[in-house]
PDB file of C-alpha atoms and ligand atoms in Angstrom:
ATOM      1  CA  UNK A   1      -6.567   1.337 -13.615  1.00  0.00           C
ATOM      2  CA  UNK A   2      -5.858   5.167 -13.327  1.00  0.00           C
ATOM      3  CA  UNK A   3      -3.723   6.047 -10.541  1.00  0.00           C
ATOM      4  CA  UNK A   4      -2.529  10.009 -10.171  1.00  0.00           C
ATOM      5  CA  UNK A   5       0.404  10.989  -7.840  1.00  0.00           C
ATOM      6  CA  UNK A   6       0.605  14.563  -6.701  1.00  0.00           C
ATOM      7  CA  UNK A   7       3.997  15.346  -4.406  1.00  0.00           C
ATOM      8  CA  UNK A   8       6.748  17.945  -4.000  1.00  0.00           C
ATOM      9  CA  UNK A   9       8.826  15.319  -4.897  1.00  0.00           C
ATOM     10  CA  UNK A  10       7.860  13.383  -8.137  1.00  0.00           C
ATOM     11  CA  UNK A  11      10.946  12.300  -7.907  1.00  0.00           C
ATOM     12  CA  UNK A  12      10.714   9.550  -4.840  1.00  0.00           C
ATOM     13  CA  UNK A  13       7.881   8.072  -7.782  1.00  0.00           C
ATOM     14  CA  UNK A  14      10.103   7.088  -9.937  1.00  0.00           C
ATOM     15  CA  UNK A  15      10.378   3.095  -8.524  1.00  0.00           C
ATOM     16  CA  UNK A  16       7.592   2.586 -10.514  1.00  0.00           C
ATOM     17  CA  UNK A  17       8.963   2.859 -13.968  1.00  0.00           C
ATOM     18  CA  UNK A  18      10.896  -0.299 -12.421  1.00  0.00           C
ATOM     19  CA  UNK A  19      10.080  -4.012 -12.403  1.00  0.00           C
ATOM     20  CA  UNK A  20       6.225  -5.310 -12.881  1.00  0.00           C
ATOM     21  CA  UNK A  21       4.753  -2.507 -12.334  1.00  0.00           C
ATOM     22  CA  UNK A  22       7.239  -0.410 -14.540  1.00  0.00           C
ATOM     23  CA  UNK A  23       5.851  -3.189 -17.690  1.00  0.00           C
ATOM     24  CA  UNK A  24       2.148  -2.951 -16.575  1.00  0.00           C
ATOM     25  CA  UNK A  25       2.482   0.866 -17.275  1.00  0.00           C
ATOM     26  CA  UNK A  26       4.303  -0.322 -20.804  1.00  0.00           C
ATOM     27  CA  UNK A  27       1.695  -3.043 -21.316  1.00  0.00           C
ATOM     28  CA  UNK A  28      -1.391  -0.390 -21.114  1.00  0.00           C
ATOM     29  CA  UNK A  29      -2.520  -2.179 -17.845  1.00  0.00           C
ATOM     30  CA  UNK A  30      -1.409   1.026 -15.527  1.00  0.00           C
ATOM     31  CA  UNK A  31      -1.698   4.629 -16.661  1.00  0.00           C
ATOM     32  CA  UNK A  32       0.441   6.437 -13.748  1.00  0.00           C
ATOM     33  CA  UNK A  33       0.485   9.979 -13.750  1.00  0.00           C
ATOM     34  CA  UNK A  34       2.708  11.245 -11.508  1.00  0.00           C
ATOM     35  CA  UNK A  35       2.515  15.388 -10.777  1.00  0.00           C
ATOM     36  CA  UNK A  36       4.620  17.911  -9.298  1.00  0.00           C
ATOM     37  CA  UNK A  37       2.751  20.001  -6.596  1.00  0.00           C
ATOM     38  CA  UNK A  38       4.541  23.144  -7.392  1.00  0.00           C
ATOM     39  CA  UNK A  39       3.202  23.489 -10.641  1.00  0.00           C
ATOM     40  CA  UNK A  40      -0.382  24.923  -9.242  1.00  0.00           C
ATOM     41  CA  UNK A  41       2.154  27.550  -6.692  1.00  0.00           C
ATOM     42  CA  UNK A  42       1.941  30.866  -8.382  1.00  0.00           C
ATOM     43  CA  UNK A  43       4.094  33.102  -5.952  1.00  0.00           C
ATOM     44  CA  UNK A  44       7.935  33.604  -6.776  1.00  0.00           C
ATOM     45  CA  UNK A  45       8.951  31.089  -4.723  1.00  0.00           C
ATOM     46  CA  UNK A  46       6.098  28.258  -5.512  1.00  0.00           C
ATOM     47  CA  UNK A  47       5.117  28.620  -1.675  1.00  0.00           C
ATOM     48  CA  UNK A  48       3.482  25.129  -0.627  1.00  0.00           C
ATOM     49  CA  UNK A  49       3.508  25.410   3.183  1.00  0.00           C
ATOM     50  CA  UNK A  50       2.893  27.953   6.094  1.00  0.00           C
ATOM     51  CA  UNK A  51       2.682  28.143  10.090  1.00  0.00           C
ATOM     52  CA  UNK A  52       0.056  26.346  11.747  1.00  0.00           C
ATOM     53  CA  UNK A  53      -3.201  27.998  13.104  1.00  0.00           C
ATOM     54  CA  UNK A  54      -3.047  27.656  16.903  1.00  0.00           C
ATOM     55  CA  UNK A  55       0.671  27.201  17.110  1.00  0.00           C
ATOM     56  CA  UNK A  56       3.285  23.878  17.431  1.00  0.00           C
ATOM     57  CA  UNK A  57       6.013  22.966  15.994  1.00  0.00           C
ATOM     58  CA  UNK A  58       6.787  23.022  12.160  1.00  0.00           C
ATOM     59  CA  UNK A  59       4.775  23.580   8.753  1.00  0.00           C
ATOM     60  CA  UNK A  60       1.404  22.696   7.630  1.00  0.00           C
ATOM     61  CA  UNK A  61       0.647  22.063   3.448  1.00  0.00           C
ATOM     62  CA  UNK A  62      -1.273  25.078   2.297  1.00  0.00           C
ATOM     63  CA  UNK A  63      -4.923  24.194   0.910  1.00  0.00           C
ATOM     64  CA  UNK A  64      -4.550  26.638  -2.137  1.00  0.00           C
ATOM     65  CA  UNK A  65      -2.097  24.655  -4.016  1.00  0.00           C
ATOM     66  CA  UNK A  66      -3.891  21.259  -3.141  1.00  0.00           C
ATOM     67  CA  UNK A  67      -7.183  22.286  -4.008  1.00  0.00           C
ATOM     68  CA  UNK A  68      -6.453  23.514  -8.004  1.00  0.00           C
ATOM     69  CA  UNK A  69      -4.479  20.034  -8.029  1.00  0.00           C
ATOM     70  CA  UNK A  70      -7.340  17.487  -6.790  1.00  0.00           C
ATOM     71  CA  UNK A  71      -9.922  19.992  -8.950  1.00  0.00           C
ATOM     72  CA  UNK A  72      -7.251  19.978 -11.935  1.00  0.00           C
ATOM     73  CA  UNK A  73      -7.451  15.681 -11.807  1.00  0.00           C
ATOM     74  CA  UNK A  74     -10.658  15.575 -11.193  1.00  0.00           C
ATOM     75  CA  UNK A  75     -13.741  17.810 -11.890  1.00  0.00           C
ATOM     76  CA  UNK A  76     -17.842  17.003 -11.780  1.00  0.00           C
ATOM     77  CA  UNK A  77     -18.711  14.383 -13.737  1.00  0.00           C
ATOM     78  CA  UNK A  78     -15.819  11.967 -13.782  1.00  0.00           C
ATOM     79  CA  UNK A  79     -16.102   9.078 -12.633  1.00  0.00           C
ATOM     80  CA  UNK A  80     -15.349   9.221  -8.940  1.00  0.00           C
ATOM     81  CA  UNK A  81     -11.904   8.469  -7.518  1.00  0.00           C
ATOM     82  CA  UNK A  82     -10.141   7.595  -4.620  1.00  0.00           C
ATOM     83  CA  UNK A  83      -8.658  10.087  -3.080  1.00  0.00           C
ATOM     84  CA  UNK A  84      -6.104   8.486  -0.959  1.00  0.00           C
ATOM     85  CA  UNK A  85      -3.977  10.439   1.514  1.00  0.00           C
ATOM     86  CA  UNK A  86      -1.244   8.354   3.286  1.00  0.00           C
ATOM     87  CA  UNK A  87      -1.141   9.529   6.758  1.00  0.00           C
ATOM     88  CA  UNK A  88       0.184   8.081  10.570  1.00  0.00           C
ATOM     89  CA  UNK A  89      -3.507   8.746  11.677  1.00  0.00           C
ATOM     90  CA  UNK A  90      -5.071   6.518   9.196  1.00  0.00           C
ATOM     91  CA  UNK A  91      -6.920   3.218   9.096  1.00  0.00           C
ATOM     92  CA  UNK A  92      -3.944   0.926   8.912  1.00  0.00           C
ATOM     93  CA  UNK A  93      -2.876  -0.557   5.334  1.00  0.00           C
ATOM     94  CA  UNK A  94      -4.310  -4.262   5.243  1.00  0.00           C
ATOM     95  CA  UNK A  95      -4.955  -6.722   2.437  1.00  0.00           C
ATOM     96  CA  UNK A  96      -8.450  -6.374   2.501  1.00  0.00           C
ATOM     97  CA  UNK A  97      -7.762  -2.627   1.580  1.00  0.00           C
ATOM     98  CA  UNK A  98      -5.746  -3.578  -0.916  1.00  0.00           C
ATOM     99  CA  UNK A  99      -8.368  -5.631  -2.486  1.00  0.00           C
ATOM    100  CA  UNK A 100     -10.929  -3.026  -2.223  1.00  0.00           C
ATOM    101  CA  UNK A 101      -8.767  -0.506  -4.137  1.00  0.00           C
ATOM    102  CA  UNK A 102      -7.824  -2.917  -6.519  1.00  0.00           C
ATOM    103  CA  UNK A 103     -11.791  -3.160  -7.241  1.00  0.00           C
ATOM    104  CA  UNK A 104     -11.846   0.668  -7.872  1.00  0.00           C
ATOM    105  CA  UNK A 105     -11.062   2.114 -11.663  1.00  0.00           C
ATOM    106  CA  UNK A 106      -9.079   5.347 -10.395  1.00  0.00           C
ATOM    107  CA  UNK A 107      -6.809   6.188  -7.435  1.00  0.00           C
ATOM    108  CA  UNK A 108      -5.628   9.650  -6.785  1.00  0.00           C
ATOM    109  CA  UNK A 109      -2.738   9.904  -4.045  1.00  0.00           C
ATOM    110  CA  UNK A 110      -1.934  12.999  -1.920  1.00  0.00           C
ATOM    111  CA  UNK A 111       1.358  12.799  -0.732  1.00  0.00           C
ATOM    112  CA  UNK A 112       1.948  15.204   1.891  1.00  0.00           C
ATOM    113  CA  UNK A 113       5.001  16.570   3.815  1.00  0.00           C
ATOM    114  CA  UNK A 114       5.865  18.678   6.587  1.00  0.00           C
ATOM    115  CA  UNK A 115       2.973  18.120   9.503  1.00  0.00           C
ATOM    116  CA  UNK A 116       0.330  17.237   7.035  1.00  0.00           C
ATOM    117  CA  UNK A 117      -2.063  19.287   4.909  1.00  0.00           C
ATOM    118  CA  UNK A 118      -4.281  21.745   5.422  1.00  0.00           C
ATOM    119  CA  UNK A 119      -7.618  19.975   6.655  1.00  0.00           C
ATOM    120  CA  UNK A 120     -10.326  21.803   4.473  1.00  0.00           C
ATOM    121  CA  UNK A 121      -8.193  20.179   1.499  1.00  0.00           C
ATOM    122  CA  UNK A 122     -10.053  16.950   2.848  1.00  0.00           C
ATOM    123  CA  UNK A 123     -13.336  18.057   2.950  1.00  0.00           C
ATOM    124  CA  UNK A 124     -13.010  20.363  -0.566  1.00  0.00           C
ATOM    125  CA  UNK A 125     -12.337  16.634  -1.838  1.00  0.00           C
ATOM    126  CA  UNK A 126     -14.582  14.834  -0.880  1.00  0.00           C
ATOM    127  CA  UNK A 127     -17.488  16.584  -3.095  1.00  0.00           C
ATOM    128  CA  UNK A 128     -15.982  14.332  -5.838  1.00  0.00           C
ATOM    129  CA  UNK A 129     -13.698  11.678  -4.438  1.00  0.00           C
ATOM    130  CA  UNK A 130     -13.956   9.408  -1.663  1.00  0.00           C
ATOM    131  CA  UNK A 131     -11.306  10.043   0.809  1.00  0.00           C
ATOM    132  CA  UNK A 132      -9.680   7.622   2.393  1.00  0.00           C
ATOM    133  CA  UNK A 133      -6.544   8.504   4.873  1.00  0.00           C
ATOM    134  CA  UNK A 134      -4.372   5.155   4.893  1.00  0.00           C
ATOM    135  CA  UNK A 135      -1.453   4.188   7.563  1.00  0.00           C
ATOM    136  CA  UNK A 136       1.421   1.885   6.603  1.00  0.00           C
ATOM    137  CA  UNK A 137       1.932   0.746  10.369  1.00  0.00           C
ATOM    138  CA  UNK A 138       2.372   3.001  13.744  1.00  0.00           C
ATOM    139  CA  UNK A 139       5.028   4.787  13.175  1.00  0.00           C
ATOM    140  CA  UNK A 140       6.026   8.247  11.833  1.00  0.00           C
ATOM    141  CA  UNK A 141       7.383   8.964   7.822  1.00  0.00           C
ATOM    142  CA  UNK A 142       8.859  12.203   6.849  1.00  0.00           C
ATOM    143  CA  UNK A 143       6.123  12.271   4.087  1.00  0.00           C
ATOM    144  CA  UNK A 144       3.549  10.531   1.985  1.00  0.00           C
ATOM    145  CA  UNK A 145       5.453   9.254  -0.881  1.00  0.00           C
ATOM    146  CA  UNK A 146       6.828   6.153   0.462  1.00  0.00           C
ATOM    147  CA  UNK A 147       3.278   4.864   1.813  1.00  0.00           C
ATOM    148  CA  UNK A 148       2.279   6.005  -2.157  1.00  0.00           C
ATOM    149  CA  UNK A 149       4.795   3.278  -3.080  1.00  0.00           C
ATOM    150  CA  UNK A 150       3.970   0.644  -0.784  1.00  0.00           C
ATOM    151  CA  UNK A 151      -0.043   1.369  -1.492  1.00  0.00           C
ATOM    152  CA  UNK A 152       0.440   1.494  -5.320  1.00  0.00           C
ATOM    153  CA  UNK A 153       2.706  -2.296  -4.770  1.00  0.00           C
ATOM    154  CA  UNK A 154       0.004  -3.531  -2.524  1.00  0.00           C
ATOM    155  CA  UNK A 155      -2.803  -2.530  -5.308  1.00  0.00           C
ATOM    156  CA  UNK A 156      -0.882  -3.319  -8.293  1.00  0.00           C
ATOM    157  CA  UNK A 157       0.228  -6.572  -7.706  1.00  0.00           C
ATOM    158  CA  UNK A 158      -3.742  -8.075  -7.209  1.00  0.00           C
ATOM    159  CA  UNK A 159      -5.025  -6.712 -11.077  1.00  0.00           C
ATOM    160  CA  UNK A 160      -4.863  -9.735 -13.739  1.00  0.00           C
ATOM    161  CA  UNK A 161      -1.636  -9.284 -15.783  1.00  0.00           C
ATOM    162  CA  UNK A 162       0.436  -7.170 -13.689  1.00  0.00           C
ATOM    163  CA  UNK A 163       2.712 -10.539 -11.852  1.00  0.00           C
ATOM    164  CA  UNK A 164       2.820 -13.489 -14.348  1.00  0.00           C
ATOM    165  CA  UNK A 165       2.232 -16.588 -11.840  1.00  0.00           C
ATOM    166  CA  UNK A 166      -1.800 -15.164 -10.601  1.00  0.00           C
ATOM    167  CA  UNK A 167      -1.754 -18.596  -8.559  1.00  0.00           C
ATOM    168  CA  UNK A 168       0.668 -16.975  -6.416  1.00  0.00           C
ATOM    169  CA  UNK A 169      -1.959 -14.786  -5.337  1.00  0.00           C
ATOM    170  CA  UNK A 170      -4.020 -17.144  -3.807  1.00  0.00           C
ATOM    171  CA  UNK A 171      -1.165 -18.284  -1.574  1.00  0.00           C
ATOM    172  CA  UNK A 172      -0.420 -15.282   0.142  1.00  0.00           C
ATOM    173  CA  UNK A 173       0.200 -13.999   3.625  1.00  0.00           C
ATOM    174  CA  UNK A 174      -2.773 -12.676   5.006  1.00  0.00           C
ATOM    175  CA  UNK A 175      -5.006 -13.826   2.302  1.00  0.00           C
ATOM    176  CA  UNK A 176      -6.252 -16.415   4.464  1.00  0.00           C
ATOM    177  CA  UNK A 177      -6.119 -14.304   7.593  1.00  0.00           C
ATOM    178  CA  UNK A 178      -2.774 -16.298   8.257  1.00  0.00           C
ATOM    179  CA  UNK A 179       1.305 -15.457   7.949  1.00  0.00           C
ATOM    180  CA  UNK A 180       2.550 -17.521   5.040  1.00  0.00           C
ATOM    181  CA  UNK A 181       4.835 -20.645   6.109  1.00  0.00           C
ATOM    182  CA  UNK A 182       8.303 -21.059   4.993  1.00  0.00           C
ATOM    183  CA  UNK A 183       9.554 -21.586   1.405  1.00  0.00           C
ATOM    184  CA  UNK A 184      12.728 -23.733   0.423  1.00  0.00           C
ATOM    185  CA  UNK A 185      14.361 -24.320  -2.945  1.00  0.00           C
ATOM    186  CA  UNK A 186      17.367 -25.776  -4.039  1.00  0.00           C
ATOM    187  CA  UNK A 187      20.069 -27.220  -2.993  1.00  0.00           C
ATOM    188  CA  UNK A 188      18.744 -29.652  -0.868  1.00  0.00           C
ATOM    189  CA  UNK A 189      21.649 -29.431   1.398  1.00  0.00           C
ATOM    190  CA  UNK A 190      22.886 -26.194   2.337  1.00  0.00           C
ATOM    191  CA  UNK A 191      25.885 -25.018   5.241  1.00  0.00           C
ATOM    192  CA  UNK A 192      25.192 -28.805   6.224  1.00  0.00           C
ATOM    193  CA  UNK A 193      21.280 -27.810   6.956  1.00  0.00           C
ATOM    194  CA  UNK A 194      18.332 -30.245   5.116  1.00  0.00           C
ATOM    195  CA  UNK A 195      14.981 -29.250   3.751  1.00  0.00           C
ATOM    196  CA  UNK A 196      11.961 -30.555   5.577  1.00  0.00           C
ATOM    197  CA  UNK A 197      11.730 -34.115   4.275  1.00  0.00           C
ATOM    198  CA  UNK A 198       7.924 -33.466   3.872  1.00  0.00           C
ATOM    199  CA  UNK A 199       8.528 -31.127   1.108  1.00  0.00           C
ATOM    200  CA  UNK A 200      11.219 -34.016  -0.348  1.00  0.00           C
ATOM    201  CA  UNK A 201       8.263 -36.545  -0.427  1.00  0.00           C
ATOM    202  CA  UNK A 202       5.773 -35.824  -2.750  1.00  0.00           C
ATOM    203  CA  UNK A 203       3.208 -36.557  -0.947  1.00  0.00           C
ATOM    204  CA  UNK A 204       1.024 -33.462  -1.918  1.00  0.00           C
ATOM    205  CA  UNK A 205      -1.611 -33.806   1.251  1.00  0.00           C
ATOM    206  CA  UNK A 206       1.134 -34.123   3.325  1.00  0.00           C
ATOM    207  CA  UNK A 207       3.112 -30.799   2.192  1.00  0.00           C
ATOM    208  CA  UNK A 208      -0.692 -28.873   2.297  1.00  0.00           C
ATOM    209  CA  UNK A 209      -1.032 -29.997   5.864  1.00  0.00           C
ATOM    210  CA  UNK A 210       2.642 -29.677   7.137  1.00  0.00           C
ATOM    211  CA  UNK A 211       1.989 -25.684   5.534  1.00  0.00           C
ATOM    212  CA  UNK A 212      -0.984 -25.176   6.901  1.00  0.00           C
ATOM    213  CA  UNK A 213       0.504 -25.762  10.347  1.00  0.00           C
ATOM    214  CA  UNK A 214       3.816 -24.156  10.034  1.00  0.00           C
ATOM    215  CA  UNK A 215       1.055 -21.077   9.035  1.00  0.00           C
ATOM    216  CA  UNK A 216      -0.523 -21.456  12.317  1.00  0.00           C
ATOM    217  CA  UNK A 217       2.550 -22.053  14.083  1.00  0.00           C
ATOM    218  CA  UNK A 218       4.250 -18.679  12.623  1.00  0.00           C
ATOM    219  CA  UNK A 219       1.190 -16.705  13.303  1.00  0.00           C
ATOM    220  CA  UNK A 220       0.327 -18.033  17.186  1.00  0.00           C
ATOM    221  CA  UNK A 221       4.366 -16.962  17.745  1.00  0.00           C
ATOM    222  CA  UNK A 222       4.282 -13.388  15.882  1.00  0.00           C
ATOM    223  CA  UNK A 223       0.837 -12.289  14.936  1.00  0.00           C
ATOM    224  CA  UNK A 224      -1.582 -14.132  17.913  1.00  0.00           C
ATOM    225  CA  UNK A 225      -3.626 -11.199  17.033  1.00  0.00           C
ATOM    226  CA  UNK A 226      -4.383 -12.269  13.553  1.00  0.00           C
ATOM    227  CA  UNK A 227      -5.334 -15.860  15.099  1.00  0.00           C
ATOM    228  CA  UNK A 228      -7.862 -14.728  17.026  1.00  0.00           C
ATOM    229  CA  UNK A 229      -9.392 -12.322  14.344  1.00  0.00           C
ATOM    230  CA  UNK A 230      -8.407 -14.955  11.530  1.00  0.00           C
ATOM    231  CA  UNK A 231     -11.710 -16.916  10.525  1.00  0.00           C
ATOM    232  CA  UNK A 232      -9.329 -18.958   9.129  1.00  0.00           C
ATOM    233  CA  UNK A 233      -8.490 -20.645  12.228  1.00  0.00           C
ATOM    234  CA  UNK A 234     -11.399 -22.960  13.161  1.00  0.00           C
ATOM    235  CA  UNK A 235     -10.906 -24.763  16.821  1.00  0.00           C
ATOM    236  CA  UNK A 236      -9.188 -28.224  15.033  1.00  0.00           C
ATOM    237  CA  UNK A 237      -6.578 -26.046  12.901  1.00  0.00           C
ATOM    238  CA  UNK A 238      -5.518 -23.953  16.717  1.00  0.00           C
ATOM    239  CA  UNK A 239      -5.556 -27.430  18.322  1.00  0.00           C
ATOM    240  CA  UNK A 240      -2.337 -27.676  16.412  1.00  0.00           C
ATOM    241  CA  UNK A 241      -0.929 -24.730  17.956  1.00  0.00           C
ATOM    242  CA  UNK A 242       0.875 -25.180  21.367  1.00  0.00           C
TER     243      UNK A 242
HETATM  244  N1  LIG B   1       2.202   5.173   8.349  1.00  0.00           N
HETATM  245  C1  LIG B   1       2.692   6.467   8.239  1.00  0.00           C
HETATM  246  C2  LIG B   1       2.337   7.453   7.303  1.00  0.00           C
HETATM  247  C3  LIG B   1       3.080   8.570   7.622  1.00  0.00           C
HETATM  248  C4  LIG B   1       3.042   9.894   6.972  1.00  0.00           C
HETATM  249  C5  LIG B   1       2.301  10.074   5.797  1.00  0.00           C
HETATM  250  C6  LIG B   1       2.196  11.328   5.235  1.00  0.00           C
HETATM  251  C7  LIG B   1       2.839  12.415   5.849  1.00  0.00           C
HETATM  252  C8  LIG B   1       2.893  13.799   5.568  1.00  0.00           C
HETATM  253  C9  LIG B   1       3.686  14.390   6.529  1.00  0.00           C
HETATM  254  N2  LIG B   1       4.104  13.421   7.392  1.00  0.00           N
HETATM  255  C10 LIG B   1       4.970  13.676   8.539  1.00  0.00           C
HETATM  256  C11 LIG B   1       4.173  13.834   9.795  1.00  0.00           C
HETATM  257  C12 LIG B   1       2.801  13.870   9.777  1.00  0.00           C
HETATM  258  C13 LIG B   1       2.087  14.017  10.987  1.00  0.00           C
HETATM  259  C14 LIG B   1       2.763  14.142  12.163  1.00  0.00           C
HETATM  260  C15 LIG B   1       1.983  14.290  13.456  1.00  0.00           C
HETATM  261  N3  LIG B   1       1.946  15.700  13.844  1.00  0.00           N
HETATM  262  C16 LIG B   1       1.400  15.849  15.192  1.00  0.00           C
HETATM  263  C17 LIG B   1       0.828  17.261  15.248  1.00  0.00           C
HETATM  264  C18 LIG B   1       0.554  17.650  13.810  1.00  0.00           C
HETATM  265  C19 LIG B   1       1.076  16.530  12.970  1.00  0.00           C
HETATM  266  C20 LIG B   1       4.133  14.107  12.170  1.00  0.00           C
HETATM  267  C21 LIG B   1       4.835  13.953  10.967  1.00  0.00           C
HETATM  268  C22 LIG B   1       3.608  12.212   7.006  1.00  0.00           C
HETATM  269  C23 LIG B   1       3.712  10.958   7.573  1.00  0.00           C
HETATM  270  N4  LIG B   1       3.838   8.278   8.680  1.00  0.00           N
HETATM  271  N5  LIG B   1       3.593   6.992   9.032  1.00  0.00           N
END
């Protein structure tokens, strides 16, 4: 997978020459380009924002500099990207998005500042990438670069190679629609508190089901929204929910 990066701050990128993802880029399995905005500013002082049409309070992201960027990455004929622009009005960051980006071969992000960027930037785009404007949760970032991060993590993490144990995958929170249930390890006692003798007995049914309903038990307390939604939860699993 291709995935391009264009900020006024490359710098708040550079988490990803760290960890697993840092040695998928070295492995081949990520190519990561990560650009400076400022390069396609041609004034004297590499102007990137301006005052808003109709008025309000701070700075909007000017479309000139945006629009040789996205036509710099990507130009007719390519094969179509992403163009993913992390933003508090967007469809909210779930799994299943994840997933579906993880299917794609290229991912450009636009990370903006300031208020946001210039709308027509959007619609310029989308002549040769799909644009998607993504959410991390409701509530309000200084920018885009930190959803980048989380977005890239959420992406990454699903492509073969990129975390060693793939079983993992399978066992995650929210893959099944549920919140994951809780995970002990060594030592068995610890400030004078036990492990679940369940998870002590071997009995491999036992530990599936006692998971399954610490899942449902974790999700009816903090998420009942996902139970409802979940099509995980089939009437005999929420008769073990209180
Ligand atoms: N999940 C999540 C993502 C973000 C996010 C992502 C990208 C940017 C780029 C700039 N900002 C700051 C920002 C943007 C819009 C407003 C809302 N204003 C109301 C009137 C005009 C605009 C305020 C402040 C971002 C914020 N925040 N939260």
């Amino acid at each position: 997978m291709r995935i391009d990066v264009v900020s006024i701050f490359p710098d708040y990128l550079a988490p990803l020459d760290l960890s697993l993802i840092g040695k998928a880029r070295r492995d081949g399995l990520l190519d990561i380009r990560v650009h400076d905005l400022r390069v396609f500013t041609h004034d004297r002082h590499r102007t990137v924002d301006d005052t808003p049409y109709g008025g309000g309070a701070g700075m909007v992201m000017k479309p000139e500099p945006w629009g040789e960027a996205l036509d710099a990455l990507a130009t007719q004929g390519d094969p179509r990207p992403v163009l993913i622009v992390p933003g508090p009005g967007g469809e909210p960051l779930t799994q299943r998005t994840a997933r579906e980006l993880a299917d794609r071969e290229w991912l450009v992000f636009a990370c903006g500042r300031y208020e946001g960027i210039d709308e027509r930037v959007y619609e310029h785009a989308a002549d040769r990438m799909d644009v998607r404007v993504v959410s991390l949760g409701d509530y309000v970032l200084n920018g885009g670069e930190v959803a980048a991060l989380a977005i890239i993590e959420a992406v990454a993490r699903l492509l073969p190679g990129v975390i060693g144990n793939a079983a993992s995958l399978d066992e995650e929170s929210h893959e099944d629609g549920l919140l994951e249930y809780p995970v002990y390890t060594k030592p068995a006692q610890w400030q004078g508190r036990a492990v679940p003798d369940v998870l002590l007995s071997g009995d491999h049914g036992a530990i599936a089901r006692w998971r399954r309903e610490q899942q449902l038990h974790r999700t009816a307390r903090r998420r009942p929204d996902l139970l409802h939604a979940s099509a995980a939860a089939d009437p005999d699993d929420l008769a073990l929910v209180p």
